[in-house]
PDB file of C-alpha atoms in Angstrom:
ATOM      1  CA  PHE A1215      58.567 113.971  72.619  1.00 73.00           C
ATOM      2  CA  VAL A1216      55.207 115.597  73.317  1.00 82.00           C
ATOM      3  CA  LEU A1217      52.642 116.563  70.677  1.00 83.00           C
ATOM      4  CA  TYR A1218      50.581 119.681  71.410  1.00 82.00           C
ATOM      5  CA  GLN A1219      47.885 120.667  68.889  1.00 85.00           C
ATOM      6  CA  VAL A1220      49.639 118.601  66.207  1.00 85.00           C
ATOM      7  CA  THR A1221      47.337 116.793  63.793  1.00 87.00           C
ATOM      8  CA  GLU A1222      49.785 114.932  61.559  1.00 90.00           C
ATOM      9  CA  ILE A1223      53.317 113.528  61.516  1.00 92.00           C
ATOM     10  CA  PRO A1224      54.299 113.036  57.837  1.00 93.00           C
ATOM     11  CA  ASP A1225      56.673 110.357  56.528  1.00 92.00           C
ATOM     12  CA  GLY A1226      60.362 110.813  57.251  1.00 93.00           C
ATOM     13  CA  VAL A1227      60.043 113.293  60.135  1.00 95.00           C
ATOM     14  CA  VAL A1228      62.717 113.122  62.856  1.00 95.00           C
ATOM     15  CA  LEU A1229      61.868 114.464  66.331  1.00 94.00           C
ATOM     16  CA  GLY A1230      64.511 115.050  68.979  1.00 95.00           C
ATOM     17  CA  ALA A1231      64.179 113.344  72.371  1.00 94.00           C
ATOM     18  CA  GLY A1232      62.227 115.465  74.844  1.00 93.00           C
ATOM     19  CA  SER A1233      60.940 117.808  72.139  1.00 94.00           C
ATOM     20  CA  ILE A1234      57.571 119.506  72.500  1.00 93.00           C
ATOM     21  CA  LEU A1235      56.095 119.796  69.026  1.00 93.00           C
ATOM     22  CA  THR A1236      53.508 122.590  68.663  1.00 92.00           C
ATOM     23  CA  LYS A1237      53.292 122.822  64.844  1.00 92.00           C
ATOM     24  CA  ASN A1238      52.733 120.280  62.096  1.00 94.00           C
ATOM     25  CA  PRO A1239      56.106 119.398  60.548  1.00 96.00           C
ATOM     26  CA  GLY A1240      56.575 118.903  56.821  1.00 95.00           C
ATOM     27  CA  PRO A1241      57.755 115.640  55.262  1.00 95.00           C
ATOM     28  CA  TYR A1242      61.403 114.722  55.944  1.00 96.00           C
ATOM     29  CA  GLU A1243      62.016 117.628  58.340  1.00 97.00           C
ATOM     30  CA  ILE A1244      64.115 117.445  61.524  1.00 98.00           C
ATOM     31  CA  TRP A1245      62.663 119.100  64.648  1.00 97.00           C
ATOM     32  CA  ALA A1246      64.071 119.441  68.166  1.00 96.00           C
ATOM     33  CA  GLY A1247      63.820 121.597  71.280  1.00 95.00           C
ATOM     34  CA  ASN A1248      61.310 122.894  73.792  1.00 94.00           C
ATOM     35  CA  PRO A1249      59.316 124.180  72.038  1.00 93.00           C
ATOM     36  CA  ALA A1250      60.475 122.235  69.004  1.00 94.00           C
ATOM     37  CA  ARG A1251      61.650 124.133  65.963  1.00 96.00           C
ATOM     38  CA  LYS A1252      62.816 123.005  62.567  1.00 97.00           C
ATOM     39  CA  ILE A1253      66.575 122.468  62.613  1.00 98.00           C
ATOM     40  CA  GLY A1254      67.077 120.717  59.291  1.00 97.00           C
ATOM     41  CA  GLU A1255      65.747 118.667  56.413  1.00 97.00           C
ATOM     42  CA  ARG A1256      66.374 115.196  55.046  1.00 94.00           C
ATOM     43  CA  LYS A1257      65.877 113.869  51.556  1.00 92.00           C
ATOM     44  CA  PRO A1258      63.836 110.776  50.814  1.00 90.00           C
ATOM     45  CA  LEU A1259      65.924 107.812  49.660  1.00 89.00           C
ATOM     46  CA  THR A1260      65.359 106.232  46.267  1.00 92.00           C
ATOM     47  CA  ASP A1261      64.836 102.482  45.954  1.00 92.00           C
ATOM     48  CA  GLU A1262      68.373 102.176  44.577  1.00 93.00           C
ATOM     49  CA  GLU A1263      69.864 104.004  47.589  1.00 90.00           C
ATOM     50  CA  ILE A1264      67.950 101.761  49.996  1.00 85.00           C
ATOM     51  CA  ALA A1265      69.125  98.626  48.161  1.00 86.00           C
ATOM     52  CA  HIS A1266      72.730  99.875  48.164  1.00 87.00           C
ATOM     53  CA  ALA A1267      72.629 100.589  51.911  1.00 83.00           C
ATOM     54  CA  ALA A1268      71.085  97.177  52.606  1.00 82.00           C
ATOM     55  CA  ASN A1269      73.793  95.433  50.565  1.00 82.00           C
ATOM     56  CA  ARG A1270      76.564  97.226  52.495  1.00 78.00           C
ATOM     57  CA  THR A1271      75.166  96.069  55.841  1.00 71.00           C
ATOM     58  CA  ARG A1272      76.322  92.667  56.984  1.00 69.00           C
ATOM     59  CA  PHE A1273      74.068  90.668  59.228  1.00 64.00           C
ATOM     60  CA  ARG A1274      75.434  87.812  61.285  1.00 59.00           C
ATOM     61  CA  LEU A1275      73.300  84.960  62.469  1.00 58.00           C
ATOM     62  CA  CYS A1276      74.167  83.713  65.925  1.00 58.00           C
TER      63      CYS A1276
END
């Protein structure tokens, strides 16, 4: 991605590969394209949701 006249990338932002961002995105927004435009939003996860997702993931040591 390329940043053009962008001063801040807030927490939780997702940028598509090859996107050219010309505006400051809001928190937890999804941007993509050339020029990039907002295509969606995400919600921040609670501590409980993060813990639940971590417990479902199984890590194997080699």
